[in-house]
Coordinates of C-alpha atoms and ligand atoms in Angstrom, one line a residue:
X130 CA 18.2 -16.9 8.6
X131 CA 19.8 -13.8 9.6
X132 CA 19.3 -10.8 7.1
X133 CA 22.6 -8.6 6.6
X134 CA 21.7 -6.5 9.4
X135 CA 21.7 -9.4 11.9
X136 CA 17.9 -9.9 11.9
X137 CA 16.3 -13.5 12.3
X138 CA 14.0 -13.6 9.1
X139 CA 11.4 -16.2 10.3
X140 CA 8.1 -15.2 9.1
X141 CA 6.0 -14.9 5.9
X142 CA 2.9 -13.4 5.4
X143 CA 1.4 -14.4 2.1
X144 CA -1.5 -12.5 0.5
X145 CA -3.4 -15.2 -0.8
X146 CA -6.0 -13.0 -3.1
X147 CA -6.0 -9.5 -4.0
X148 CA -10.4 -9.7 -3.5
X149 CA -11.9 -8.4 -0.5
X150 CA -15.6 -8.4 0.4
X151 CA -15.0 -4.8 1.8
X152 CA -13.7 -1.5 0.4
X153 CA -11.9 0.2 3.4
X154 CA -11.2 4.0 2.4
X155 CA -7.7 3.4 3.8
X156 CA -7.0 0.4 1.9
X157 CA -8.2 1.0 -1.7
X158 CA -8.3 3.3 -4.1
X159 CA -11.6 5.6 -4.3
X160 CA -11.9 4.2 -7.8
X161 CA -12.8 0.9 -9.0
X162 CA -9.7 -1.5 -8.8
X163 CA -8.7 -3.4 -11.4
X164 CA -8.3 -7.0 -10.1
X165 CA -6.1 -9.5 -11.0
X166 CA -6.6 -12.2 -13.7
X167 CA -7.2 -15.8 -12.1
X168 CA -3.6 -17.0 -13.7
X169 CA -1.7 -14.3 -12.6
X170 CA -2.9 -15.1 -9.1
X171 CA -0.6 -18.1 -7.2
X172 CA -2.1 -21.4 -7.0
X173 CA -2.5 -23.4 -3.8
X174 CA 0.2 -25.9 -5.4
X175 CA 2.6 -23.0 -6.1
X176 CA 1.8 -21.3 -2.3
X177 CA 2.6 -24.6 -1.0
X178 CA 5.9 -25.1 -3.0
X179 CA 7.2 -21.5 -1.9
X180 CA 6.3 -22.0 1.7
X181 CA 8.2 -25.0 1.6
X182 CA 11.0 -23.2 -0.2
X183 CA 10.8 -20.4 2.3
X184 CA 11.3 -23.5 5.2
X185 CA 14.5 -24.2 3.9
X186 CA 15.7 -20.7 4.3
X187 CA 14.4 -20.3 7.9
X188 CA 11.0 -19.5 7.8
X189 CA 8.8 -21.0 10.5
X190 CA 5.9 -18.4 10.7
X191 CA 3.1 -18.5 8.2
X192 CA 0.2 -15.5 8.2
X193 CA -2.3 -15.9 5.3
X194 CA -4.0 -12.7 4.1
X195 CA -5.4 -10.7 1.4
X196 CA -7.6 -9.3 -0.1
X197 CA -9.8 -11.2 2.6
X198 CA -8.2 -14.5 2.4
X199 CA -11.5 -15.9 3.4
X200 CA -12.9 -15.1 0.1
X201 CA -10.7 -17.4 -1.6
X202 CA -12.1 -20.8 -2.4
X203 CA -11.4 -23.7 -0.1
X204 CA -9.0 -21.6 1.7
X205 CA -9.4 -24.2 4.8
X206 CA -7.9 -26.9 2.3
X207 CA -4.8 -24.5 2.1
X208 CA -4.7 -23.7 5.8
X209 CA -4.7 -27.5 6.9
X210 CA -1.8 -28.2 3.8
X211 CA 0.1 -25.6 5.6
X212 CA -0.4 -26.5 8.9
X213 CA 0.9 -29.9 7.8
X214 CA 4.0 -28.8 6.1
X215 CA 7.2 -29.9 8.0
X216 CA 9.3 -26.6 9.7
X217 CA 6.0 -24.8 10.0
X218 CA 5.4 -24.0 13.6
X219 CA 2.8 -21.3 13.5
X220 CA 0.1 -20.5 10.9
X221 CA -2.2 -17.7 11.8
X222 CA -4.5 -15.6 9.3
X223 CA -5.8 -11.9 9.0
X224 CA -9.4 -11.3 8.1
X225 CA -12.0 -9.0 8.4
X226 CA -14.2 -11.4 9.8
X227 CA -17.0 -10.9 7.5
X228 CA -17.0 -14.6 6.6
X229 CA -16.0 -15.8 9.8
X230 CA -19.1 -17.1 11.7
X231 CA -19.6 -19.6 8.8
X232 CA -16.0 -20.5 8.5
X233 CA -14.3 -20.8 12.0
X234 CA -15.3 -24.1 12.9
X235 CA -13.9 -25.5 9.3
X236 CA -10.6 -23.5 10.0
X237 CA -10.3 -24.6 13.9
X238 CA -10.6 -28.1 12.2
X239 CA -8.2 -27.2 9.6
X240 CA -5.6 -26.5 12.3
X241 CA -5.7 -22.4 12.6
X242 CA -5.3 -21.4 16.0
X243 CA -4.6 -17.7 15.8
X244 CA -6.4 -15.2 13.8
X245 CA -6.3 -11.5 13.7
X246 CA -9.6 -9.6 12.8
X247 CA -9.7 -5.7 11.7
X248 CA -12.3 -4.1 13.4
X249 CA -12.2 0.3 12.8
X250 CA -15.9 1.1 14.9
X251 CA -17.9 -0.4 16.8
X252 CA -20.6 2.0 15.2
X253 CA -22.7 0.2 12.7
X254 CA -23.2 3.4 10.6
X255 CA -19.3 4.3 11.0
X256 CA -18.4 0.8 10.2
X257 CA -20.6 1.1 7.0
X258 CA -18.6 4.5 6.0
X259 CA -15.1 3.4 6.3
X260 CA -15.7 -0.1 4.6
X261 CA -18.6 0.4 2.4
X262 CA -20.8 -2.2 3.4
X263 CA -23.0 -2.8 6.4
X264 CA -21.5 -5.7 7.9
X265 CA -20.6 -4.9 11.5
X266 CA -22.9 -7.4 13.0
X267 CA -21.8 -10.1 11.0
X268 CA -18.2 -9.4 12.0
X269 CA -19.0 -9.6 15.7
X270 CA -20.8 -12.3 15.2
X271 CA -17.8 -14.2 14.0
X272 CA -15.3 -12.7 16.7
X273 CA -17.9 -14.4 19.1
X274 CA -17.8 -17.9 17.3
X275 CA -14.0 -17.8 17.0
X276 CA -14.0 -17.2 20.8
X277 CA -16.6 -20.2 21.5
X278 CA -14.7 -22.5 19.3
X279 CA -11.4 -21.6 21.3
X280 CA -9.4 -19.5 18.7
X281 CA -6.5 -17.8 20.7
X282 CA -5.3 -15.2 21.0
X283 CA -8.0 -13.6 18.7
X284 CA -6.3 -10.1 18.1
X285 CA -8.6 -7.4 16.9
X286 CA -6.7 -4.8 15.1
X287 CA -7.9 -1.3 15.0
X288 CA -6.4 1.6 12.5
X289 CA -6.8 5.0 14.0
X290 CA -7.5 7.9 11.6
X291 CA -8.1 11.6 13.0
X292 CA -11.6 13.0 12.3
X293 CA -12.8 9.3 11.2
X294 CA -12.9 6.9 14.2
X295 CA -10.4 8.1 17.0
X296 CA -13.5 9.0 19.0
X297 CA -14.0 4.9 19.2
X298 CA -10.4 4.5 21.0
X299 CA -11.7 4.1 24.0
X300 CA -14.7 2.1 23.4
X301 CA -12.4 -0.4 21.6
X302 CA -10.0 -0.8 24.4
X303 CA -12.7 -1.4 26.8
X304 CA -13.4 -4.6 25.4
X305 CA -10.4 -6.0 26.5
X306 CA -11.8 -5.4 30.0
X307 CA -14.1 -8.3 29.9
X308 CA -12.6 -10.1 26.5
X309 CA -9.8 -12.2 26.2
X310 CA -9.0 -10.2 22.9
X311 CA -5.7 -8.1 22.2
X312 CA -7.2 -5.3 21.3
X313 CA -4.1 -3.4 18.6
X314 CA -4.4 0.0 17.6
X315 CA -2.1 0.7 14.6
X316 CA -0.9 4.0 13.3
X317 CA -2.5 5.2 9.8
X318 CA 0.2 4.6 6.9
X319 CA 0.3 6.2 4.0
X320 CA 0.1 3.1 2.1
X321 CA -3.4 2.3 -0.1
X322 CA -5.2 5.2 -0.6
X323 CA -2.5 7.7 -0.7
X324 CA -5.4 10.3 -1.5
X325 CA -6.5 10.0 2.2
X326 CA -3.5 10.0 3.6
X327 CA -2.7 13.2 5.4
X328 CA -0.4 14.6 8.1
X329 CA -3.2 16.1 10.0
X330 CA -5.5 12.7 9.6
X331 CA -2.3 10.9 11.4
X332 CA -3.4 10.0 14.9
X333 CA -0.3 8.6 16.9
X334 CA -0.1 5.6 19.3
X335 CA 1.4 8.3 21.7
X336 CA -2.1 10.1 21.1
X337 CA -4.2 6.9 21.4
X338 CA -2.4 5.9 24.7
X339 CA -3.4 9.0 26.3
X340 CA -6.7 8.6 25.9
X341 CA -6.6 5.1 27.1
X342 CA -4.8 6.0 30.2
X343 CA -6.9 9.0 31.2
X344 CA -9.7 6.6 31.7
X345 CA -7.6 3.9 33.7
X346 CA -3.4 3.3 33.7
X347 CA -2.3 0.8 31.4
X348 CA 0.7 -2.0 32.7
X349 CA 3.3 -2.8 30.4
X350 CA 3.7 -6.4 29.6
X351 CA 6.2 -6.5 26.8
X352 CA 8.0 -4.6 24.5
X353 CA 8.7 -5.1 20.7
X354 CA 12.6 -5.3 21.4
X355 CA 12.3 -8.2 23.7
X356 CA 13.2 -10.8 21.4
X357 CA 11.8 -13.7 23.6
X358 CA 8.2 -12.1 23.0
X359 CA 9.2 -10.2 19.8
X360 CA 8.1 -13.4 17.3
X361 CA 4.5 -14.2 19.3
X362 CA 3.5 -10.5 19.9
X363 CA 5.2 -9.0 16.7
X364 CA 5.6 -5.2 16.4
X365 CA 2.9 -4.6 19.2
X366 CA 4.0 -3.0 22.3
X367 CA 1.6 -5.0 25.1
X368 CA -0.4 -3.1 28.0
X369 CA -3.0 -4.2 30.3
X370 CA -5.3 -2.0 32.5
X371 CA -4.2 -1.5 35.7
X372 CA -6.6 -3.4 38.3
X373 CA -7.3 -6.6 36.1
X374 CA -8.8 -7.4 32.4
X375 CA -9.2 -10.1 30.5
X376 CA -7.3 -9.1 27.6
X377 CA -4.5 -6.8 26.2
X378 CA -3.8 -3.9 24.6
X379 CA -1.3 -3.3 22.2
X380 CA 0.1 -0.5 20.1
X381 CA 1.9 -1.0 16.5
X382 CA 3.5 2.6 15.7
X383 CA 4.8 2.1 12.0
X384 CA 5.3 5.8 11.6
X385 CA 5.8 7.2 14.9
X386 CA 8.4 4.4 16.3
X387 CA 9.5 2.4 13.7
X388 CA 10.1 -1.3 14.5
X389 CA 12.8 -2.0 11.4
X390 CA 15.3 -3.0 13.9
X391 CA 13.3 -6.3 15.2
X392 CA 11.8 -6.9 11.8
X393 CA 11.4 -10.4 11.2
X394 CA 9.1 -10.8 7.9
X395 CA 8.9 -11.1 4.3
X396 CA 6.1 -10.9 2.2
X397 CA 4.5 -12.8 -1.1
X398 CA 2.0 -10.7 -2.8
X399 CA -1.0 -11.9 -4.2
X400 CA 0.4 -11.8 -7.5
X401 CA 3.6 -13.6 -6.6
X402 CA 6.2 -11.4 -6.2
X403 CA 8.5 -11.5 -2.9
X404 CA 8.6 -8.2 -0.8
X405 CA 11.1 -7.9 2.1
X406 CA 9.7 -4.4 3.2
X407 CA 6.3 -3.0 3.5
X408 CA 7.3 0.4 2.6
X409 CA 10.1 -0.9 -0.4
X410 CA 8.7 -1.4 -3.8
X411 CA 12.0 -3.4 -4.4
X412 CA 10.0 -6.8 -5.5
X413 CA 11.4 -10.2 -6.7
X414 CA 9.3 -11.8 -9.4
X415 CA 9.1 -15.4 -7.6
X416 CA 6.3 -16.2 -9.5
X417 CA 7.7 -15.8 -12.9
X418 CA 10.9 -18.3 -11.4
X419 CA 8.7 -20.8 -10.4
X420 CA 6.5 -20.9 -13.8
X421 CA 9.7 -20.9 -15.7
X422 CA 10.6 -24.1 -14.2
X423 CA 13.1 -22.5 -11.9
X424 CA 14.5 -25.6 -9.7
X425 CA 14.0 -25.4 -6.1
X426 CA 17.7 -24.5 -5.5
X427 CA 16.8 -21.5 -8.0
X428 CA 14.0 -20.3 -5.9
X429 CA 15.7 -21.0 -2.8
X430 CA 18.3 -18.6 -3.8
X431 CA 15.7 -16.0 -4.9
X432 CA 14.3 -16.0 -1.3
X433 CA 18.1 -15.6 0.4
X434 CA 18.5 -12.4 -2.3
X435 CA 15.4 -11.3 -0.9
X436 CA 16.3 -11.3 2.5
X437 CA 19.7 -10.4 2.3
X438 CA 18.7 -7.5 0.6
X439 CA 15.7 -6.6 3.1
X440 CA 16.4 -2.7 3.9
X441 CA 18.1 -1.9 7.2
X442 CA 14.9 0.2 7.7
X443 CA 11.9 1.8 5.9
X444 CA 11.8 6.0 5.2
X445 CA 11.5 8.2 8.2
X446 CA 8.4 9.4 8.7
X447 CA 9.1 12.8 6.9
X448 CA 9.6 10.6 3.5
X449 CA 6.8 8.1 4.4
X450 CA 4.4 10.7 4.4
X451 CA 5.4 11.5 0.7
X452 CA 5.8 8.0 -0.4
X453 CA 3.4 6.9 -3.5
X454 CA 3.3 3.3 -2.9
X455 CA 3.8 1.1 -5.8
X456 CA 0.7 -1.1 -4.4
X457 CA -2.5 -1.0 -2.7
X458 CA -2.4 -2.7 0.3
X459 CA -5.0 -5.1 -0.8
X460 CA -2.3 -6.8 -3.1
X461 CA 0.5 -6.6 -0.9
X462 CA -1.5 -7.9 2.3
X463 CA -0.7 -5.7 5.3
Ligands
SAM93 N1 -8.7 -8.4 4.5 C1 -8.1 -8.4 5.6 C2 -8.1 -7.5 6.9 O1 -9.0 -6.7 7.1 O2 -7.5 -7.5 8.1 C3 -6.2 -8.6 5.6 C4 -5.8 -7.4 4.6 S1 -5.5 -5.9 5.2 C5 -4.8 -5.1 4.0 C6 -4.6 -6.2 6.5 C7 -4.2 -5.4 7.3 O3 -4.1 -4.1 6.9 C8 -5.6 -4.8 8.4 O4 -5.5 -5.0 9.5 C9 -6.0 -3.5 7.8 O5 -6.3 -2.5 8.6 C10 -4.4 -2.8 7.5 N2 -4.1 -1.7 6.6 C11 -4.3 -1.8 5.4 N3 -4.1 -0.3 5.0 C12 -3.7 0.2 6.0 C13 -3.0 1.8 6.3 N4 -3.1 2.3 5.5 N5 -2.3 2.0 7.1 C14 -2.5 1.1 8.4 N6 -2.8 -0.4 7.8 C15 -3.5 -0.6 7.2

């Protein structure tokens, strides 16, 4: 359905758990996070029910995220059930890849074809510094397994933070020369660990692009403004190395170049709140309505309200940097 700003809202991201097997410095607070009780998390039946209602409001694309969605028990059953839902045209999943090697075959059998994997460093020590765990080798094996099985496209996401991993931008980009991956660089946002976010640690997509093009020119493939491609590529501006490459390179610049005018998504948080903008703390307690016995029509009205009230745009960068997000990314889902 169209929101009040004439954007076609057709994509939902569902955070199915706030639990994660990594502790990325930018995602979670440095102090131990209080995790949600099991009863606070939506059950699989509830998630399926809500997705069905969302489909009736024009949603056709579903992404599972978290926390890490692969740590939740029986996630493959949920994937299979969503893939079978009438009206769901596309299902995808975002993971850190730690459990991918063992789970990729079952996920593929369940109907998943597209997967995004977060990978912020190719250096084992640095990976451990960023994520709190020595699990780089597992993740690389998971990516390799997903490729062998036939997942396509495999999108590899790197959040770039000055002074932490900007020196690895080119190494990541070069992976696209020989592998059919989309290597996507994401600007660090002041969400999650707001103590870490400081203006001087911000590294823009423009700066990332300069590092890469100093090595070899990039040819533009598509932009987020292209609505025919926008739904496939999301907000990424896509490029390829000149002279030919197996994969692609994408830039996602929520800070330096808002893509709000083409935003097509809403979110359900791990504790069942409908959130129509990553940067807005406005939420609708859809779980409470569901558990209070709300009818499908009542729930549909809540989705409509969420979509209609979707802000035209997030705060501009100057305000964004001062923003105190009411949640951490592990519960919103990124
Ligand atoms: N655990 C999964 C993963 O690692 O991909 C899914 C959840 S994670 C919250 C989803 C995405 O959000 C990841 O690509 C992560 O890098 C990104 N993310 C988290 N905090 C961020 C921040 N402050 N700025 C930019 N991206 C962030």
